[in-house]
mmCIF file of C-alpha atoms in Angstrom:
data_model
loop_
_atom_site.group_PDB
_atom_site.id
_atom_site.type_symbol
_atom_site.label_atom_id
_atom_site.label_comp_id
_atom_site.label_asym_id
_atom_site.label_seq_id
_atom_site.Cartn_x
_atom_site.Cartn_y
_atom_site.Cartn_z
ATOM 1 C CA MET A 1 -115.488 -14.908 -1.131
ATOM 2 C CA THR A 2 -113.829 -12.987 -3.929
ATOM 3 C CA LEU A 3 -113.385 -14.446 -7.404
ATOM 4 C CA GLU A 4 -109.655 -14.780 -6.766
ATOM 5 C CA GLU A 5 -110.278 -16.723 -3.540
ATOM 6 C CA ILE A 6 -112.719 -19.088 -5.316
ATOM 7 C CA ARG A 7 -110.174 -19.709 -8.076
ATOM 8 C CA HIS A 8 -107.539 -20.434 -5.445
ATOM 9 C CA GLU A 9 -109.817 -23.114 -3.934
ATOM 10 C CA ILE A 10 -110.382 -24.650 -7.395
ATOM 11 C CA ASP A 11 -106.618 -24.690 -8.043
ATOM 12 C CA SER A 12 -106.097 -26.441 -4.708
ATOM 13 C CA LEU A 13 -108.685 -29.092 -5.615
ATOM 14 C CA ASP A 14 -107.051 -29.564 -9.033
ATOM 15 C CA ASN A 15 -103.738 -30.243 -7.309
ATOM 16 C CA GLN A 16 -105.384 -32.859 -5.092
ATOM 17 C CA LEU A 17 -107.066 -34.473 -8.115
ATOM 18 C CA LEU A 18 -103.750 -34.657 -9.938
ATOM 19 C CA THR A 19 -102.081 -36.315 -6.946
ATOM 20 C CA LEU A 20 -104.891 -38.869 -6.635
ATOM 21 C CA LEU A 21 -104.935 -39.608 -10.376
ATOM 22 C CA ASN A 22 -101.197 -40.233 -10.396
ATOM 23 C CA ARG A 23 -101.549 -42.537 -7.370
ATOM 24 C CA ARG A 24 -104.287 -44.413 -9.256
ATOM 25 C CA MET A 25 -102.025 -44.777 -12.292
ATOM 26 C CA GLU A 26 -99.235 -46.185 -10.121
ATOM 27 C CA TRP A 27 -101.576 -48.973 -9.053
ATOM 28 C CA VAL A 28 -102.714 -49.390 -12.661
ATOM 29 C CA HIS A 29 -99.069 -49.894 -13.640
ATOM 30 C CA LYS A 30 -98.843 -52.733 -11.104
ATOM 31 C CA VAL A 31 -101.980 -54.296 -12.590
ATOM 32 C CA GLY A 32 -100.400 -54.026 -16.034
ATOM 33 C CA GLU A 33 -97.276 -55.840 -14.853
ATOM 34 C CA LEU A 34 -99.385 -58.673 -13.439
ATOM 35 C CA LYS A 35 -101.445 -58.904 -16.626
ATOM 36 C CA ARG A 36 -98.358 -59.030 -18.820
ATOM 37 C CA ALA A 37 -96.849 -61.740 -16.608
ATOM 38 C CA THR A 38 -100.010 -63.845 -16.896
ATOM 39 C CA LYS A 39 -100.752 -62.802 -20.534
ATOM 40 C CA THR A 40 -104.134 -61.430 -19.496
ATOM 41 C CA VAL A 41 -105.975 -58.968 -21.741
ATOM 42 C CA ILE A 42 -105.906 -55.320 -20.706
ATOM 43 C CA TYR A 43 -109.421 -54.300 -21.768
ATOM 44 C CA ARG A 44 -112.005 -55.696 -19.339
ATOM 45 C CA PRO A 45 -115.450 -54.249 -20.110
ATOM 46 C CA GLU A 46 -117.126 -56.044 -17.208
ATOM 47 C CA ARG A 47 -114.614 -54.547 -14.725
ATOM 48 C CA GLU A 48 -115.085 -51.042 -16.133
ATOM 49 C CA LYS A 49 -118.883 -51.465 -15.955
ATOM 50 C CA ALA A 50 -118.617 -52.524 -12.292
ATOM 51 C CA ILE A 51 -116.526 -49.435 -11.467
ATOM 52 C CA LEU A 52 -118.962 -47.125 -13.262
ATOM 53 C CA ASP A 53 -121.957 -48.657 -11.490
ATOM 54 C CA ARG A 54 -120.219 -48.268 -8.120
ATOM 55 C CA VAL A 55 -119.185 -44.620 -8.511
ATOM 56 C CA LYS A 56 -122.549 -43.639 -9.984
ATOM 57 C CA SER A 57 -124.337 -45.205 -7.025
ATOM 58 C CA GLN A 58 -122.166 -43.159 -4.627
ATOM 59 C CA ASN A 59 -122.634 -39.891 -6.498
ATOM 60 C CA LYS A 60 -124.520 -37.174 -4.655
ATOM 61 C CA GLY A 61 -124.171 -34.510 -7.388
ATOM 62 C CA PRO A 62 -124.009 -32.008 -8.876
ATOM 63 C CA LEU A 63 -122.233 -34.200 -11.490
ATOM 64 C CA THR A 64 -124.716 -36.190 -13.579
ATOM 65 C CA ALA A 65 -124.329 -39.916 -14.240
ATOM 66 C CA ASP A 66 -123.436 -39.160 -17.891
ATOM 67 C CA ALA A 67 -120.740 -36.695 -16.791
ATOM 68 C CA ILE A 68 -119.239 -39.245 -14.408
ATOM 69 C CA GLU A 69 -119.204 -41.884 -17.145
ATOM 70 C CA ALA A 70 -117.470 -39.511 -19.594
ATOM 71 C CA ILE A 71 -114.793 -38.600 -17.012
ATOM 72 C CA TYR A 72 -114.127 -42.201 -16.009
ATOM 73 C CA LEU A 73 -113.981 -43.468 -19.592
ATOM 74 C CA GLU A 74 -111.100 -41.052 -20.196
ATOM 75 C CA ILE A 75 -109.431 -42.260 -16.979
ATOM 76 C CA PHE A 76 -109.859 -45.878 -18.140
ATOM 77 C CA ALA A 77 -108.359 -45.015 -21.547
ATOM 78 C CA ALA A 78 -105.361 -43.307 -19.942
ATOM 79 C CA ALA A 79 -104.940 -46.305 -17.651
ATOM 80 C CA ARG A 80 -104.992 -48.798 -20.535
ATOM 81 C CA ASN A 81 -102.308 -46.801 -22.316
ATOM 82 C CA ILE A 82 -100.140 -47.044 -19.203
ATOM 83 C CA GLU A 83 -100.807 -50.786 -18.857
ATOM 84 C CA LEU A 84 -100.214 -51.558 -22.525
ATOM 85 C CA PRO A 85 -100.820 -49.170 -25.454
ATOM 86 C CA GLU A 86 -103.239 -50.766 -27.923
ATOM 87 C CA ARG A 87 -104.260 -49.857 -31.463
ATOM 88 C CA ILE A 88 -107.962 -49.422 -32.233
ATOM 89 C CA ALA A 89 -109.358 -49.795 -35.764
ATOM 90 C CA TYR A 90 -112.702 -48.240 -36.661
ATOM 91 C CA LEU A 91 -114.890 -47.713 -39.694
ATOM 92 C CA GLY A 92 -114.009 -44.281 -40.998
ATOM 93 C CA PRO A 93 -113.840 -41.629 -42.042
ATOM 94 C CA GLU A 94 -112.462 -39.558 -39.207
ATOM 95 C CA GLY A 95 -115.282 -37.639 -37.584
ATOM 96 C CA SER A 96 -117.882 -40.352 -38.263
ATOM 97 C CA PHE A 97 -120.289 -41.666 -35.661
ATOM 98 C CA THR A 98 -118.156 -44.816 -35.437
ATOM 99 C CA HIS A 99 -115.171 -42.587 -34.618
ATOM 100 C CA GLN A 100 -117.304 -40.969 -31.924
ATOM 101 C CA ALA A 101 -118.242 -44.415 -30.573
ATOM 102 C CA ALA A 102 -114.582 -45.534 -30.522
ATOM 103 C CA GLU A 103 -113.465 -42.427 -28.638
ATOM 104 C CA SER A 104 -116.348 -42.760 -26.181
ATOM 105 C CA ARG A 105 -115.009 -46.176 -25.154
ATOM 106 C CA PHE A 106 -111.234 -45.897 -25.659
ATOM 107 C CA GLY A 107 -110.693 -42.178 -25.061
ATOM 108 C CA ALA A 108 -108.886 -39.522 -27.051
ATOM 109 C CA MET A 109 -105.410 -40.798 -26.097
ATOM 110 C CA SER A 110 -105.584 -44.204 -27.827
ATOM 111 C CA GLU A 111 -103.882 -44.944 -31.142
ATOM 112 C CA TYR A 112 -106.527 -45.190 -33.876
ATOM 113 C CA MET A 113 -106.602 -46.698 -37.366
ATOM 114 C CA THR A 114 -109.205 -45.141 -39.666
ATOM 115 C CA LEU A 115 -110.282 -47.760 -42.216
ATOM 116 C CA PRO A 116 -112.560 -47.395 -45.266
ATOM 117 C CA THR A 117 -114.765 -50.502 -44.957
ATOM 118 C CA ILE A 118 -116.274 -52.785 -42.339
ATOM 119 C CA LYS A 119 -114.394 -55.690 -43.917
ATOM 120 C CA SER A 120 -111.056 -53.916 -43.508
ATOM 121 C CA VAL A 121 -111.763 -53.438 -39.766
ATOM 122 C CA PHE A 122 -112.444 -57.170 -39.420
ATOM 123 C CA GLU A 123 -109.208 -57.961 -41.295
ATOM 124 C CA ALA A 124 -107.165 -55.593 -39.093
ATOM 125 C CA VAL A 125 -108.395 -57.358 -35.952
ATOM 126 C CA ASP A 126 -108.160 -60.854 -37.444
ATOM 127 C CA THR A 127 -104.533 -60.352 -38.503
ATOM 128 C CA GLY A 128 -103.479 -58.610 -35.285
ATOM 129 C CA ARG A 129 -102.755 -55.247 -36.906
ATOM 130 C CA ALA A 130 -105.271 -53.812 -34.417
ATOM 131 C CA LYS A 131 -106.127 -55.124 -30.974
ATOM 132 C CA PHE A 132 -109.745 -53.967 -31.179
ATOM 133 C CA GLY A 133 -112.129 -52.879 -33.911
ATOM 134 C CA VAL A 134 -115.267 -50.748 -33.714
ATOM 135 C CA ILE A 135 -118.051 -51.273 -36.253
ATOM 136 C CA PRO A 136 -121.819 -50.578 -36.394
ATOM 137 C CA ILE A 137 -124.238 -53.469 -35.988
ATOM 138 C CA GLU A 138 -127.644 -51.764 -36.060
ATOM 139 C CA ASN A 139 -129.590 -48.522 -35.898
ATOM 140 C CA ASN A 140 -132.944 -48.422 -34.155
ATOM 141 C CA GLN A 141 -134.465 -46.483 -37.077
ATOM 142 C CA GLU A 142 -132.775 -48.100 -40.087
ATOM 143 C CA GLY A 143 -132.255 -51.671 -38.879
ATOM 144 C CA ILE A 144 -129.345 -54.118 -38.874
ATOM 145 C CA VAL A 145 -126.037 -53.819 -40.762
ATOM 146 C CA TYR A 146 -125.985 -57.093 -42.707
ATOM 147 C CA GLU A 147 -122.346 -56.752 -43.770
ATOM 148 C CA THR A 148 -121.331 -56.866 -40.099
ATOM 149 C CA VAL A 149 -123.509 -59.927 -39.481
ATOM 150 C CA ASP A 150 -122.104 -61.755 -42.522
ATOM 151 C CA LEU A 151 -118.486 -61.039 -41.550
ATOM 152 C CA LEU A 152 -119.101 -62.302 -38.015
ATOM 153 C CA ASN A 153 -120.194 -65.550 -39.640
ATOM 154 C CA GLU A 154 -117.252 -65.719 -42.052
ATOM 155 C CA THR A 155 -114.327 -64.719 -39.813
ATOM 156 C CA GLY A 156 -112.833 -65.875 -36.521
ATOM 157 C CA VAL A 157 -113.275 -62.510 -34.791
ATOM 158 C CA ASN A 158 -115.130 -62.249 -31.456
ATOM 159 C CA ILE A 159 -117.383 -59.632 -29.906
ATOM 160 C CA ALA A 160 -115.696 -58.097 -26.852
ATOM 161 C CA ALA A 161 -118.353 -55.513 -26.024
ATOM 162 C CA GLU A 162 -121.303 -53.541 -27.307
ATOM 163 C CA LEU A 163 -122.052 -49.861 -26.940
ATOM 164 C CA LYS A 164 -124.980 -47.692 -27.917
ATOM 165 C CA ILE A 165 -124.707 -44.006 -28.677
ATOM 166 C CA PRO A 166 -127.392 -41.452 -29.528
ATOM 167 C CA VAL A 167 -127.190 -40.200 -33.097
ATOM 168 C CA HIS A 168 -127.451 -36.412 -33.113
ATOM 169 C CA PHE A 169 -127.035 -34.384 -36.273
ATOM 170 C CA ALA A 170 -125.965 -30.744 -36.446
ATOM 171 C CA LEU A 171 -126.261 -28.139 -39.170
ATOM 172 C CA ALA A 172 -122.750 -26.719 -39.455
ATOM 173 C CA THR A 173 -121.892 -23.767 -41.657
ATOM 174 C CA GLU A 174 -119.806 -20.634 -42.048
ATOM 175 C CA ALA A 175 -123.030 -18.760 -42.861
ATOM 176 C CA GLU A 176 -124.536 -16.698 -40.059
ATOM 177 C CA ASN A 177 -128.115 -17.089 -41.279
ATOM 178 C CA PRO A 178 -129.957 -20.045 -42.906
ATOM 179 C CA SER A 179 -131.160 -17.746 -45.716
ATOM 180 C CA LYS A 180 -127.577 -17.428 -46.977
ATOM 181 C CA ILE A 181 -127.142 -21.205 -47.423
ATOM 182 C CA LYS A 182 -127.370 -22.272 -51.073
ATOM 183 C CA ARG A 183 -126.118 -25.858 -50.782
ATOM 184 C CA ILE A 184 -126.342 -28.545 -48.082
ATOM 185 C CA TYR A 185 -123.977 -31.519 -48.112
ATOM 186 C CA SER A 186 -124.673 -34.785 -46.324
ATOM 187 C CA LYS A 187 -125.166 -38.525 -46.558
ATOM 188 C CA ASP A 188 -128.515 -39.847 -47.843
ATOM 189 C CA ILE A 189 -129.532 -41.293 -44.467
ATOM 190 C CA ALA A 190 -128.849 -37.956 -42.734
ATOM 191 C CA PHE A 191 -131.098 -36.109 -45.181
ATOM 192 C CA ARG A 192 -133.861 -38.654 -44.492
ATOM 193 C CA GLN A 193 -133.525 -38.417 -40.723
ATOM 194 C CA CYS A 194 -133.536 -34.587 -40.723
ATOM 195 C CA ARG A 195 -136.296 -34.038 -43.286
ATOM 196 C CA GLY A 196 -138.645 -32.332 -40.819
ATOM 197 C CA PHE A 197 -136.001 -29.762 -39.854
ATOM 198 C CA LEU A 198 -135.095 -29.095 -43.499
ATOM 199 C CA ASN A 199 -138.738 -28.596 -44.495
ATOM 200 C CA LYS A 200 -139.280 -26.168 -41.634
ATOM 201 C CA TYR A 201 -136.153 -24.027 -41.957
ATOM 202 C CA PHE A 202 -135.583 -24.102 -45.727
ATOM 203 C CA GLU A 203 -139.111 -24.184 -47.121
ATOM 204 C CA GLN A 204 -138.671 -20.774 -48.749
ATOM 205 C CA THR A 205 -135.058 -20.866 -49.921
ATOM 206 C CA GLN A 206 -134.911 -24.543 -51.060
ATOM 207 C CA PRO A 207 -131.095 -24.964 -51.076
ATOM 208 C CA GLU A 208 -129.622 -27.705 -53.231
ATOM 209 C CA GLU A 209 -129.148 -31.007 -51.387
ATOM 210 C CA ILE A 210 -125.902 -32.713 -52.405
ATOM 211 C CA GLN A 211 -125.394 -36.303 -51.315
ATOM 212 C CA VAL A 212 -121.848 -37.396 -50.424
ATOM 213 C CA GLU A 213 -120.403 -40.645 -49.073
ATOM 214 C CA SER A 214 -120.182 -39.565 -45.425
ATOM 215 C CA THR A 215 -121.173 -36.805 -43.035
ATOM 216 C CA SER A 216 -117.459 -36.181 -42.414
ATOM 217 C CA LYS A 217 -116.951 -35.499 -46.124
ATOM 218 C CA ALA A 218 -119.956 -33.171 -45.927
ATOM 219 C CA ALA A 219 -118.306 -31.178 -43.127
ATOM 220 C CA LYS A 220 -115.048 -30.952 -45.092
ATOM 221 C CA LEU A 221 -116.834 -29.635 -48.194
ATOM 222 C CA ALA A 222 -118.904 -27.136 -46.195
ATOM 223 C CA ALA A 223 -115.758 -25.808 -44.518
ATOM 224 C CA GLU A 224 -114.413 -24.985 -48.002
ATOM 225 C CA ASP A 225 -117.676 -23.466 -49.277
ATOM 226 C CA PRO A 226 -118.960 -20.402 -47.326
ATOM 227 C CA GLU A 227 -122.373 -20.532 -49.043
ATOM 228 C CA SER A 228 -123.020 -24.103 -47.962
ATOM 229 C CA ALA A 229 -123.797 -26.176 -44.865
ATOM 230 C CA ALA A 230 -123.312 -29.737 -43.742
ATOM 231 C CA ILE A 231 -125.568 -32.079 -41.847
ATOM 232 C CA CYS A 232 -122.999 -33.917 -39.766
ATOM 233 C CA SER A 233 -121.954 -34.940 -36.274
ATOM 234 C CA VAL A 234 -120.590 -32.352 -33.854
ATOM 235 C CA ILE A 235 -117.272 -34.243 -33.836
ATOM 236 C CA ALA A 236 -117.035 -33.865 -37.647
ATOM 237 C CA ALA A 237 -117.814 -30.149 -37.440
ATOM 238 C CA ARG A 238 -115.138 -29.732 -34.772
ATOM 239 C CA LEU A 239 -112.641 -31.702 -36.855
ATOM 240 C CA PHE A 240 -112.930 -29.194 -39.715
ATOM 241 C CA SER A 241 -113.396 -26.092 -37.506
ATOM 242 C CA LEU A 242 -116.883 -25.588 -38.881
ATOM 243 C CA PRO A 243 -119.267 -23.573 -36.653
ATOM 244 C CA VAL A 244 -122.473 -25.328 -35.564
ATOM 245 C CA LEU A 245 -125.520 -23.209 -36.365
ATOM 246 C CA PHE A 246 -128.143 -25.696 -35.069
ATOM 247 C CA ASP A 247 -127.643 -28.848 -32.999
ATOM 248 C CA ASN A 248 -129.872 -31.923 -32.558
ATOM 249 C CA ILE A 249 -131.748 -31.360 -35.815
ATOM 250 C CA GLU A 250 -132.788 -35.001 -36.286
ATOM 251 C CA ASP A 251 -136.539 -35.647 -36.488
ATOM 252 C CA ASN A 252 -136.439 -38.474 -33.959
ATOM 253 C CA GLY A 253 -134.634 -37.706 -30.714
ATOM 254 C CA ASN A 254 -134.530 -41.425 -29.878
ATOM 255 C CA ASN A 255 -132.251 -42.271 -32.815
ATOM 256 C CA ARG A 256 -129.493 -44.612 -31.536
ATOM 257 C CA THR A 257 -126.840 -46.793 -33.128
ATOM 258 C CA ARG A 258 -125.386 -49.918 -31.562
ATOM 259 C CA PHE A 259 -121.746 -50.820 -32.150
ATOM 260 C CA PHE A 260 -119.673 -53.920 -31.550
ATOM 261 C CA ILE A 261 -116.116 -53.840 -30.254
ATOM 262 C CA LEU A 262 -114.295 -56.669 -32.009
ATOM 263 C CA ALA A 263 -111.302 -58.635 -30.735
ATOM 264 C CA LYS A 264 -109.463 -61.863 -31.497
ATOM 265 C CA ASP A 265 -109.675 -64.820 -29.075
ATOM 266 C CA PHE A 266 -111.327 -62.629 -26.451
ATOM 267 C CA VAL A 267 -113.359 -63.987 -23.525
ATOM 268 C CA ASN A 268 -114.992 -61.717 -20.949
ATOM 269 C CA GLN A 269 -115.517 -62.678 -17.353
ATOM 270 C CA PRO A 270 -119.215 -63.010 -16.389
ATOM 271 C CA SER A 271 -121.081 -60.055 -14.958
ATOM 272 C CA GLU A 272 -124.597 -59.979 -13.559
ATOM 273 C CA ASN A 273 -126.012 -58.501 -16.761
ATOM 274 C CA ASP A 274 -124.628 -60.331 -19.818
ATOM 275 C CA LYS A 275 -125.682 -60.868 -23.388
ATOM 276 C CA THR A 276 -124.517 -63.641 -25.725
ATOM 277 C CA THR A 277 -124.382 -63.554 -29.522
ATOM 278 C CA LEU A 278 -124.156 -66.663 -31.689
ATOM 279 C CA ILE A 279 -124.561 -68.044 -35.185
ATOM 280 C CA ALA A 280 -126.832 -71.082 -35.676
ATOM 281 C CA ARG A 281 -126.215 -73.113 -38.850
ATOM 282 C CA LEU A 282 -129.104 -75.521 -38.542
ATOM 283 C CA PRO A 283 -129.427 -78.484 -40.942
ATOM 284 C CA ASP A 284 -132.443 -78.905 -43.235
ATOM 285 C CA THR A 285 -133.866 -75.429 -42.717
ATOM 286 C CA ASP A 286 -136.154 -76.051 -45.700
ATOM 287 C CA LYS A 287 -138.063 -78.627 -43.627
ATOM 288 C CA PRO A 288 -140.980 -77.718 -41.313
ATOM 289 C CA GLY A 289 -140.253 -77.314 -37.611
ATOM 290 C CA VAL A 290 -136.429 -77.256 -37.673
ATOM 291 C CA LEU A 291 -136.122 -73.656 -36.485
ATOM 292 C CA ALA A 292 -139.153 -73.917 -34.192
ATOM 293 C CA GLY A 293 -137.678 -76.948 -32.431
ATOM 294 C CA PHE A 294 -134.364 -75.164 -31.935
ATOM 295 C CA LEU A 295 -136.072 -72.103 -30.452
ATOM 296 C CA GLN A 296 -138.218 -74.247 -28.155
ATOM 297 C CA ASP A 297 -135.041 -75.468 -26.436
ATOM 298 C CA PHE A 298 -134.349 -71.896 -25.282
ATOM 299 C CA LYS A 299 -137.933 -71.398 -24.127
ATOM 300 C CA ARG A 300 -137.949 -74.624 -22.081
ATOM 301 C CA LEU A 301 -134.814 -73.472 -20.246
ATOM 302 C CA ASN A 302 -136.202 -69.964 -19.648
ATOM 303 C CA ILE A 303 -133.571 -68.266 -21.837
ATOM 304 C CA ASN A 304 -134.769 -64.999 -23.336
ATOM 305 C CA LEU A 305 -133.875 -64.474 -27.011
ATOM 306 C CA THR A 306 -133.625 -60.773 -27.868
ATOM 307 C CA LYS A 307 -132.857 -60.980 -31.592
ATOM 308 C CA ILE A 308 -132.959 -63.417 -34.493
ATOM 309 C CA GLU A 309 -132.046 -62.605 -38.097
ATOM 310 C CA SER A 310 -131.937 -65.059 -41.008
ATOM 311 C CA ARG A 311 -129.170 -64.857 -43.616
ATOM 312 C CA PRO A 312 -128.748 -66.868 -46.825
ATOM 313 C CA TYR A 313 -125.868 -69.252 -47.433
ATOM 314 C CA LYS A 314 -123.753 -67.558 -50.093
ATOM 315 C CA GLY A 315 -123.175 -69.617 -53.219
ATOM 316 C CA SER A 316 -125.972 -72.071 -52.440
ATOM 317 C CA GLU A 317 -128.443 -72.982 -55.164
ATOM 318 C CA ASP A 318 -131.155 -73.659 -52.599
ATOM 319 C CA PHE A 319 -132.943 -71.206 -50.347
ATOM 320 C CA ASN A 320 -131.199 -72.263 -47.121
ATOM 321 C CA PHE A 321 -130.451 -69.926 -44.263
ATOM 322 C CA TRP A 322 -128.322 -69.547 -41.152
ATOM 323 C CA PHE A 323 -129.339 -67.460 -38.150
ATOM 324 C CA PHE A 324 -127.826 -64.596 -36.169
ATOM 325 C CA ILE A 325 -129.137 -64.839 -32.592
ATOM 326 C CA GLU A 326 -128.768 -62.818 -29.396
ATOM 327 C CA LEU A 327 -129.854 -63.929 -25.957
ATOM 328 C CA GLU A 328 -129.710 -62.796 -22.337
ATOM 329 C CA GLY A 329 -127.086 -64.589 -20.263
ATOM 330 C CA TYR A 330 -123.438 -65.682 -20.224
ATOM 331 C CA PHE A 331 -122.332 -68.547 -22.463
ATOM 332 C CA LYS A 332 -121.141 -70.626 -19.490
ATOM 333 C CA ASP A 333 -124.437 -70.285 -17.607
ATOM 334 C CA GLU A 334 -125.815 -73.747 -16.882
ATOM 335 C CA ASN A 335 -128.952 -73.462 -19.019
ATOM 336 C CA VAL A 336 -127.146 -71.806 -21.926
ATOM 337 C CA GLN A 337 -124.573 -74.599 -21.877
ATOM 338 C CA LYS A 338 -127.343 -77.201 -22.133
ATOM 339 C CA VAL A 339 -128.492 -75.705 -25.432
ATOM 340 C CA PHE A 340 -124.923 -75.269 -26.661
ATOM 341 C CA LYS A 341 -124.054 -78.899 -25.944
ATOM 342 C CA LYS A 342 -127.215 -80.227 -27.581
ATOM 343 C CA HIS A 343 -126.536 -78.238 -30.757
ATOM 344 C CA ARG A 344 -122.725 -78.034 -30.568
ATOM 345 C CA ASN A 345 -122.319 -79.061 -34.222
ATOM 346 C CA TYR A 346 -124.470 -76.159 -35.391
ATOM 347 C CA ILE A 347 -123.620 -73.249 -33.058
ATOM 348 C CA LYS A 348 -120.797 -70.738 -33.444
ATOM 349 C CA TRP A 349 -120.303 -68.633 -30.300
ATOM 350 C CA LEU A 350 -119.393 -65.017 -31.121
ATOM 351 C CA GLY A 351 -119.113 -63.505 -27.670
ATOM 352 C CA SER A 352 -120.634 -62.908 -24.237
ATOM 353 C CA TYR A 353 -120.373 -59.374 -22.955
ATOM 354 C CA VAL A 354 -121.908 -56.813 -20.617
ATOM 355 C CA LYS A 355 -125.276 -55.624 -21.861
ATOM 356 C CA ASN A 356 -125.183 -51.924 -22.675
ATOM 357 C CA ALA A 357 -128.532 -50.295 -21.821
#
C-alpha cells in the first residue's frame, strides 16, 4: 500500500472511533440524568477500575496496558464533564507532581483550582468550593506527609480514592550542552534525589545550585535564564516551553508518590480489592498494652494492617498519641465491622476505596 492509502485507512478508523465515542457519551448522558435524579455522585473510582481491568484483560496489543489506561482516563474525564462538570482543587503550583496526579485521574478537560497549601485544598473540599481535592500523602523515599495526616484527623473530609504515580525528574534548559549551564534551579528534595546525576554530569563545571520553593518555579526561572537549567517534572517544562535536555535523571527509578483524592460525605461501593483508612483515638495510650490489645483485635479477625503512624495530640501537656491506620478490606466487611463496633467510640472512618497498585 502507498502512504496515501495507509493514511486513508487511518482516517476511516478515526471516523469510526469518533462515532463510537459519541455513542458512548450519549449513554453517559443518560447515566448522568439518572444520577442527578437520585442525587448519586458522578465520580465512581470502583466502576472506573472495573472498566480498566476488563479492557486490559481483553487487549491483544500492540497498545500497552499503560497506554490503554491513559486513553480511558481521558474518556472517563470527558464523560464526567458531560454528566456533571466538577471542580478539582489540588496542591499547586501549576506543573507540580500533584497537578500531574490530578490530570492523570480527572483528565485535561476538568476545571482545576490551583491552591498554595494542603490546608487550603482541605478547606476548598470541606466548604464545597471544590468537589474533589488532590493532595500527597506519602513518598516511598521520603516518607509520610504529616500535614495531610493531621488534617484528615481535624476535618470532616473523606478519602474517595488513592493513586500512585512515578516521580521522574528532567533537566530542562535552553542550553544545548551541559557545559554551558551556570545555574540549576530546583527544590531541595529534587536536588537530593538527583545527586548522582548531578555529580556525574557536572563534576567539572560545578554550576551553582539555587533552591526554590517548587520545581514549577524552577522551570519558570530557567525559561527566563538561558544560562540556567531546572530540575523539574516534564509537565512543568512543557508548561513554560522549556526544552528537556535529559529525562528520568532521578537516582532511584522506583521513586513513587501516593496521593489521596478528597471528597465530602463520599462513600464508595465495595470492590474486590479495597483499602480502608481510619483514625484511632485510643484512651490511656500512656498505659502498657492499650495499643497492643487494639491491634490484636485485627489479628484475631485476620485483617491485614498495612500502615500505622502515631501522631501527638496538639495542645496536650502529656505525651499522648492518636493513630493513623490503613488496612486491607472494605469498612462494611463483616470482620472489619466487628472491630469498628467494639471500638466505635475511638475510631474515625476516613474512607474505603479501591487499592491502587
